[in-house]
């Protein structure tokens, strides 16, 4: 979810099951005494700190057919439940809260400072995907149905791209925008820099 689901999806169900069976104290003891378990939950906590469910909700609202949006809602609910369970086990009020427990105040600050720069890239990515979809929809006659860029200055400017491989200049520009946002978002999700 801008959220590396493979890191946290499923662990919440396992933690929930153990907590419901009355094993919260055991999980907390494991976190305190088992380096592997501590490392696992610390990793999950870090990944979840980088995630923003509002971003995935925006992608769903703008790009996903309404009949499929329930899956996104379900994943966001699982994310919230997993976050609650991890925080309960590590005894934090918020993600990456306690530097004494190995959490990095620098990492928390980096995530906080990068968020205002990564969020606009997400918005641009959604818009690029929407533009590409609308541009590529055909009405059966071969004409582009939903979007036909017509401002000659824009088309002229975009036509200067030597790497457009026979694509319409607008489509080539949106493809480039999509790749740039993918790289920018990925860079913003890293721990370094």
PDB file of C-alpha atoms in Angstrom:
ATOM      1  CA  UNK A   1       0.000   0.000   0.000  1.00  0.00           C
ATOM      2  CA  UNK A   2       2.529   2.195  -0.987  1.00  0.00           C
ATOM      3  CA  UNK A   3       2.764  -0.397   1.612  1.00  0.00           C
ATOM      4  CA  UNK A   4       4.764  -3.453   0.737  1.00  0.00           C
ATOM      5  CA  UNK A   5       1.943  -5.838   1.597  1.00  0.00           C
ATOM      6  CA  UNK A   6       4.167  -8.924   1.465  1.00  0.00           C
ATOM      7  CA  UNK A   7       5.902  -7.707   4.642  1.00  0.00           C
ATOM      8  CA  UNK A   8       2.843  -7.265   6.851  1.00  0.00           C
ATOM      9  CA  UNK A   9      -0.093  -9.073   5.200  1.00  0.00           C
ATOM     10  CA  UNK A  10      -0.765 -12.291   7.069  1.00  0.00           C
ATOM     11  CA  UNK A  11       1.313 -11.552  10.137  1.00  0.00           C
ATOM     12  CA  UNK A  12      -1.601  -9.598  11.604  1.00  0.00           C
ATOM     13  CA  UNK A  13      -3.859 -12.654  11.355  1.00  0.00           C
ATOM     14  CA  UNK A  14      -1.254 -14.806  13.112  1.00  0.00           C
ATOM     15  CA  UNK A  15      -0.695 -12.214  15.853  1.00  0.00           C
ATOM     16  CA  UNK A  16      -4.442 -11.721  16.283  1.00  0.00           C
ATOM     17  CA  UNK A  17      -4.982 -15.449  16.652  1.00  0.00           C
ATOM     18  CA  UNK A  18      -2.281 -15.695  19.322  1.00  0.00           C
ATOM     19  CA  UNK A  19      -3.587 -12.637  21.195  1.00  0.00           C
ATOM     20  CA  UNK A  20      -7.151 -14.010  21.111  1.00  0.00           C
ATOM     21  CA  UNK A  21      -5.830 -17.239  22.658  1.00  0.00           C
ATOM     22  CA  UNK A  22      -4.435 -15.202  25.558  1.00  0.00           C
ATOM     23  CA  UNK A  23      -0.797 -15.271  24.461  1.00  0.00           C
ATOM     24  CA  UNK A  24      -0.068 -11.527  24.442  1.00  0.00           C
ATOM     25  CA  UNK A  25       2.346 -11.888  27.374  1.00  0.00           C
ATOM     26  CA  UNK A  26       4.177 -14.671  25.542  1.00  0.00           C
ATOM     27  CA  UNK A  27       4.428 -12.565  22.357  1.00  0.00           C
ATOM     28  CA  UNK A  28       5.792  -9.639  24.374  1.00  0.00           C
ATOM     29  CA  UNK A  29       8.305 -11.937  26.062  1.00  0.00           C
ATOM     30  CA  UNK A  30       9.331 -13.303  22.653  1.00  0.00           C
ATOM     31  CA  UNK A  31       9.791  -9.732  21.408  1.00  0.00           C
ATOM     32  CA  UNK A  32      11.982  -8.928  24.416  1.00  0.00           C
ATOM     33  CA  UNK A  33      14.070 -12.118  24.338  1.00  0.00           C
ATOM     34  CA  UNK A  34      14.186 -13.493  20.788  1.00  0.00           C
ATOM     35  CA  UNK A  35      16.321 -11.406  18.401  1.00  0.00           C
ATOM     36  CA  UNK A  36      14.710 -12.932  15.296  1.00  0.00           C
ATOM     37  CA  UNK A  37      11.154 -12.194  16.474  1.00  0.00           C
ATOM     38  CA  UNK A  38      12.180  -8.695  17.566  1.00  0.00           C
ATOM     39  CA  UNK A  39      13.821  -8.081  14.191  1.00  0.00           C
ATOM     40  CA  UNK A  40      10.720  -9.323  12.376  1.00  0.00           C
ATOM     41  CA  UNK A  41       8.333  -7.059  14.278  1.00  0.00           C
ATOM     42  CA  UNK A  42      10.722  -4.118  14.025  1.00  0.00           C
ATOM     43  CA  UNK A  43      10.821  -4.627  10.234  1.00  0.00           C
ATOM     44  CA  UNK A  44       7.037  -4.792  10.060  1.00  0.00           C
ATOM     45  CA  UNK A  45       6.803  -1.663  12.197  1.00  0.00           C
ATOM     46  CA  UNK A  46       9.234   0.201   9.923  1.00  0.00           C
ATOM     47  CA  UNK A  47       7.406  -0.820   6.742  1.00  0.00           C
ATOM     48  CA  UNK A  48       4.068   0.160   8.233  1.00  0.00           C
ATOM     49  CA  UNK A  49       5.485   3.544   9.290  1.00  0.00           C
ATOM     50  CA  UNK A  50       6.229   4.252   5.615  1.00  0.00           C
ATOM     51  CA  UNK A  51       2.743   3.289   4.490  1.00  0.00           C
ATOM     52  CA  UNK A  52      -0.150   5.709   4.189  1.00  0.00           C
ATOM     53  CA  UNK A  53      -3.539   4.039   3.709  1.00  0.00           C
ATOM     54  CA  UNK A  54      -4.919   7.342   2.398  1.00  0.00           C
ATOM     55  CA  UNK A  55      -2.691   6.929  -0.649  1.00  0.00           C
ATOM     56  CA  UNK A  56      -4.087   3.500  -1.478  1.00  0.00           C
ATOM     57  CA  UNK A  57      -7.608   4.818  -0.935  1.00  0.00           C
ATOM     58  CA  UNK A  58      -6.875   7.509  -3.530  1.00  0.00           C
ATOM     59  CA  UNK A  59      -5.617   4.919  -6.036  1.00  0.00           C
ATOM     60  CA  UNK A  60      -8.754   2.853  -5.410  1.00  0.00           C
ATOM     61  CA  UNK A  61     -11.104   5.814  -5.773  1.00  0.00           C
ATOM     62  CA  UNK A  62      -9.521   7.044  -9.007  1.00  0.00           C
ATOM     63  CA  UNK A  63      -8.424   3.834 -10.737  1.00  0.00           C
ATOM     64  CA  UNK A  64     -10.349   0.805  -9.461  1.00  0.00           C
ATOM     65  CA  UNK A  65     -13.819  -0.175 -10.604  1.00  0.00           C
ATOM     66  CA  UNK A  66     -16.341   0.275  -7.771  1.00  0.00           C
ATOM     67  CA  UNK A  67     -17.183  -3.427  -7.621  1.00  0.00           C
ATOM     68  CA  UNK A  68     -13.533  -4.204  -6.829  1.00  0.00           C
ATOM     69  CA  UNK A  69     -12.915  -1.472  -4.243  1.00  0.00           C
ATOM     70  CA  UNK A  70     -14.000  -3.713  -1.349  1.00  0.00           C
ATOM     71  CA  UNK A  71     -10.657  -5.531  -1.654  1.00  0.00           C
ATOM     72  CA  UNK A  72      -8.797  -2.281  -0.972  1.00  0.00           C
ATOM     73  CA  UNK A  73     -11.064  -1.573   1.991  1.00  0.00           C
ATOM     74  CA  UNK A  74     -10.360  -5.070   3.338  1.00  0.00           C
ATOM     75  CA  UNK A  75      -6.595  -4.608   2.966  1.00  0.00           C
ATOM     76  CA  UNK A  76      -6.717  -1.226   4.716  1.00  0.00           C
ATOM     77  CA  UNK A  77      -8.691  -2.802   7.588  1.00  0.00           C
ATOM     78  CA  UNK A  78      -6.108  -5.597   7.858  1.00  0.00           C
ATOM     79  CA  UNK A  79      -3.358  -2.977   7.833  1.00  0.00           C
ATOM     80  CA  UNK A  80      -4.997  -1.095  10.728  1.00  0.00           C
ATOM     81  CA  UNK A  81      -5.522  -4.307  12.705  1.00  0.00           C
ATOM     82  CA  UNK A  82      -1.931  -5.440  12.118  1.00  0.00           C
ATOM     83  CA  UNK A  83      -0.637  -2.029  13.207  1.00  0.00           C
ATOM     84  CA  UNK A  84      -2.667  -2.253  16.424  1.00  0.00           C
ATOM     85  CA  UNK A  85      -1.391  -5.757  17.175  1.00  0.00           C
ATOM     86  CA  UNK A  86       2.245  -4.916  16.475  1.00  0.00           C
ATOM     87  CA  UNK A  87       2.052  -1.804  18.659  1.00  0.00           C
ATOM     88  CA  UNK A  88       0.458  -3.833  21.435  1.00  0.00           C
ATOM     89  CA  UNK A  89       3.224  -6.433  21.348  1.00  0.00           C
ATOM     90  CA  UNK A  90       6.123  -3.954  21.133  1.00  0.00           C
ATOM     91  CA  UNK A  91       4.402  -1.715  23.705  1.00  0.00           C
ATOM     92  CA  UNK A  92       4.523   1.475  21.650  1.00  0.00           C
ATOM     93  CA  UNK A  93       1.870   4.129  21.312  1.00  0.00           C
ATOM     94  CA  UNK A  94       2.880   4.885  17.720  1.00  0.00           C
ATOM     95  CA  UNK A  95       5.098   3.375  15.041  1.00  0.00           C
ATOM     96  CA  UNK A  96       8.858   3.896  15.450  1.00  0.00           C
ATOM     97  CA  UNK A  97       8.208   5.554  18.785  1.00  0.00           C
ATOM     98  CA  UNK A  98      10.979   4.346  21.059  1.00  0.00           C
ATOM     99  CA  UNK A  99      14.648   4.833  20.077  1.00  0.00           C
ATOM    100  CA  UNK A 100      15.687   2.854  23.165  1.00  0.00           C
ATOM    101  CA  UNK A 101      14.048  -0.185  21.562  1.00  0.00           C
ATOM    102  CA  UNK A 102      16.165   0.097  18.435  1.00  0.00           C
ATOM    103  CA  UNK A 103      13.837   2.361  16.486  1.00  0.00           C
ATOM    104  CA  UNK A 104      15.668   5.099  14.691  1.00  0.00           C
ATOM    105  CA  UNK A 105      14.565   8.653  15.423  1.00  0.00           C
ATOM    106  CA  UNK A 106      16.437   9.609  12.254  1.00  0.00           C
ATOM    107  CA  UNK A 107      14.389   7.135  10.211  1.00  0.00           C
ATOM    108  CA  UNK A 108      11.155   8.429  11.686  1.00  0.00           C
ATOM    109  CA  UNK A 109      12.235  11.981  10.848  1.00  0.00           C
ATOM    110  CA  UNK A 110      13.245  10.977   7.295  1.00  0.00           C
ATOM    111  CA  UNK A 111       9.870   9.367   6.709  1.00  0.00           C
ATOM    112  CA  UNK A 112       8.086  12.426   8.087  1.00  0.00           C
ATOM    113  CA  UNK A 113      10.151  14.807   5.966  1.00  0.00           C
ATOM    114  CA  UNK A 114       9.838  12.773   2.744  1.00  0.00           C
ATOM    115  CA  UNK A 115       6.083  12.289   2.907  1.00  0.00           C
ATOM    116  CA  UNK A 116       5.224  15.753   1.525  1.00  0.00           C
ATOM    117  CA  UNK A 117       7.440  15.026  -1.489  1.00  0.00           C
ATOM    118  CA  UNK A 118       6.297  11.469  -2.141  1.00  0.00           C
ATOM    119  CA  UNK A 119       2.565  12.236  -1.888  1.00  0.00           C
ATOM    120  CA  UNK A 120       2.528  14.556  -4.942  1.00  0.00           C
ATOM    121  CA  UNK A 121       4.322  11.834  -6.909  1.00  0.00           C
ATOM    122  CA  UNK A 122       1.485   9.477  -6.012  1.00  0.00           C
ATOM    123  CA  UNK A 123      -1.038  12.051  -7.220  1.00  0.00           C
ATOM    124  CA  UNK A 124       0.893  12.531 -10.476  1.00  0.00           C
ATOM    125  CA  UNK A 125       1.088   8.776 -10.938  1.00  0.00           C
ATOM    126  CA  UNK A 126      -2.658   8.382 -10.524  1.00  0.00           C
ATOM    127  CA  UNK A 127      -3.245  11.173 -13.036  1.00  0.00           C
ATOM    128  CA  UNK A 128      -0.770   9.668 -15.520  1.00  0.00           C
ATOM    129  CA  UNK A 129      -2.481   6.271 -15.241  1.00  0.00           C
ATOM    130  CA  UNK A 130      -5.915   7.869 -15.732  1.00  0.00           C
ATOM    131  CA  UNK A 131      -4.675   9.853 -18.727  1.00  0.00           C
ATOM    132  CA  UNK A 132      -3.147   6.748 -20.311  1.00  0.00           C
ATOM    133  CA  UNK A 133      -6.349   4.778 -19.803  1.00  0.00           C
ATOM    134  CA  UNK A 134      -8.527   7.535 -21.206  1.00  0.00           C
ATOM    135  CA  UNK A 135      -6.198   8.118 -24.144  1.00  0.00           C
ATOM    136  CA  UNK A 136      -6.056   4.456 -25.101  1.00  0.00           C
ATOM    137  CA  UNK A 137      -9.804   3.725 -24.988  1.00  0.00           C
ATOM    138  CA  UNK A 138     -11.055   3.221 -28.512  1.00  0.00           C
ATOM    139  CA  UNK A 139     -14.594   3.920 -29.647  1.00  0.00           C
ATOM    140  CA  UNK A 140     -14.472   1.174 -32.309  1.00  0.00           C
ATOM    141  CA  UNK A 141     -13.601   3.439 -35.223  1.00  0.00           C
ATOM    142  CA  UNK A 142      -9.954   3.678 -34.342  1.00  0.00           C
ATOM    143  CA  UNK A 143     -10.358   7.189 -32.925  1.00  0.00           C
ATOM    144  CA  UNK A 144      -9.414   7.854 -29.335  1.00  0.00           C
ATOM    145  CA  UNK A 145     -12.645   8.050 -27.382  1.00  0.00           C
ATOM    146  CA  UNK A 146     -12.040   9.807 -24.084  1.00  0.00           C
ATOM    147  CA  UNK A 147      -9.013  12.011 -24.483  1.00  0.00           C
ATOM    148  CA  UNK A 148      -7.672  13.707 -27.570  1.00  0.00           C
ATOM    149  CA  UNK A 149      -4.984  16.266 -26.793  1.00  0.00           C
ATOM    150  CA  UNK A 150      -5.451  19.117 -29.212  1.00  0.00           C
ATOM    151  CA  UNK A 151      -3.386  22.076 -28.091  1.00  0.00           C
ATOM    152  CA  UNK A 152      -0.853  22.368 -30.880  1.00  0.00           C
ATOM    153  CA  UNK A 153       1.841  23.929 -28.677  1.00  0.00           C
ATOM    154  CA  UNK A 154       1.680  21.025 -26.246  1.00  0.00           C
ATOM    155  CA  UNK A 155       1.750  18.413 -29.015  1.00  0.00           C
ATOM    156  CA  UNK A 156       4.648  20.241 -30.698  1.00  0.00           C
ATOM    157  CA  UNK A 157       6.600  20.367 -27.460  1.00  0.00           C
ATOM    158  CA  UNK A 158       5.954  16.703 -26.692  1.00  0.00           C
ATOM    159  CA  UNK A 159       6.820  15.708 -30.274  1.00  0.00           C
ATOM    160  CA  UNK A 160      10.447  16.638 -29.647  1.00  0.00           C
ATOM    161  CA  UNK A 161      10.996  13.413 -27.652  1.00  0.00           C
ATOM    162  CA  UNK A 162      13.252  11.210 -29.823  1.00  0.00           C
ATOM    163  CA  UNK A 163      12.410   8.111 -27.747  1.00  0.00           C
ATOM    164  CA  UNK A 164       8.673   7.993 -28.298  1.00  0.00           C
ATOM    165  CA  UNK A 165       8.866   4.930 -30.598  1.00  0.00           C
ATOM    166  CA  UNK A 166       5.988   5.902 -32.881  1.00  0.00           C
ATOM    167  CA  UNK A 167       3.615   6.611 -30.012  1.00  0.00           C
ATOM    168  CA  UNK A 168       1.431   9.668 -29.935  1.00  0.00           C
ATOM    169  CA  UNK A 169       3.462  12.423 -28.188  1.00  0.00           C
ATOM    170  CA  UNK A 170       0.953  12.619 -25.333  1.00  0.00           C
ATOM    171  CA  UNK A 171       1.070   8.874 -24.743  1.00  0.00           C
ATOM    172  CA  UNK A 172       4.877   8.898 -24.763  1.00  0.00           C
ATOM    173  CA  UNK A 173       4.907  11.790 -22.264  1.00  0.00           C
ATOM    174  CA  UNK A 174       2.464   9.989 -19.940  1.00  0.00           C
ATOM    175  CA  UNK A 175       4.563   6.802 -20.181  1.00  0.00           C
ATOM    176  CA  UNK A 176       7.610   8.862 -19.159  1.00  0.00           C
ATOM    177  CA  UNK A 177       5.645  10.486 -16.331  1.00  0.00           C
ATOM    178  CA  UNK A 178       4.591   7.076 -15.077  1.00  0.00           C
ATOM    179  CA  UNK A 179       8.180   5.774 -15.057  1.00  0.00           C
ATOM    180  CA  UNK A 180       9.487   8.910 -13.330  1.00  0.00           C
ATOM    181  CA  UNK A 181       6.842   8.665 -10.594  1.00  0.00           C
ATOM    182  CA  UNK A 182       7.563   4.956 -10.072  1.00  0.00           C
ATOM    183  CA  UNK A 183      11.260   5.713  -9.589  1.00  0.00           C
ATOM    184  CA  UNK A 184      10.570   8.737  -7.387  1.00  0.00           C
ATOM    185  CA  UNK A 185       8.148   6.885  -5.122  1.00  0.00           C
ATOM    186  CA  UNK A 186      10.561   3.954  -4.828  1.00  0.00           C
ATOM    187  CA  UNK A 187      13.394   6.312  -3.894  1.00  0.00           C
ATOM    188  CA  UNK A 188      11.172   8.009  -1.319  1.00  0.00           C
ATOM    189  CA  UNK A 189      10.358   4.659   0.296  1.00  0.00           C
ATOM    190  CA  UNK A 190      14.019   3.736   0.847  1.00  0.00           C
ATOM    191  CA  UNK A 191      15.729   4.143   4.203  1.00  0.00           C
ATOM    192  CA  UNK A 192      18.813   5.969   3.001  1.00  0.00           C
ATOM    193  CA  UNK A 193      19.436   9.455   1.686  1.00  0.00           C
TER     194      UNK A 193
END
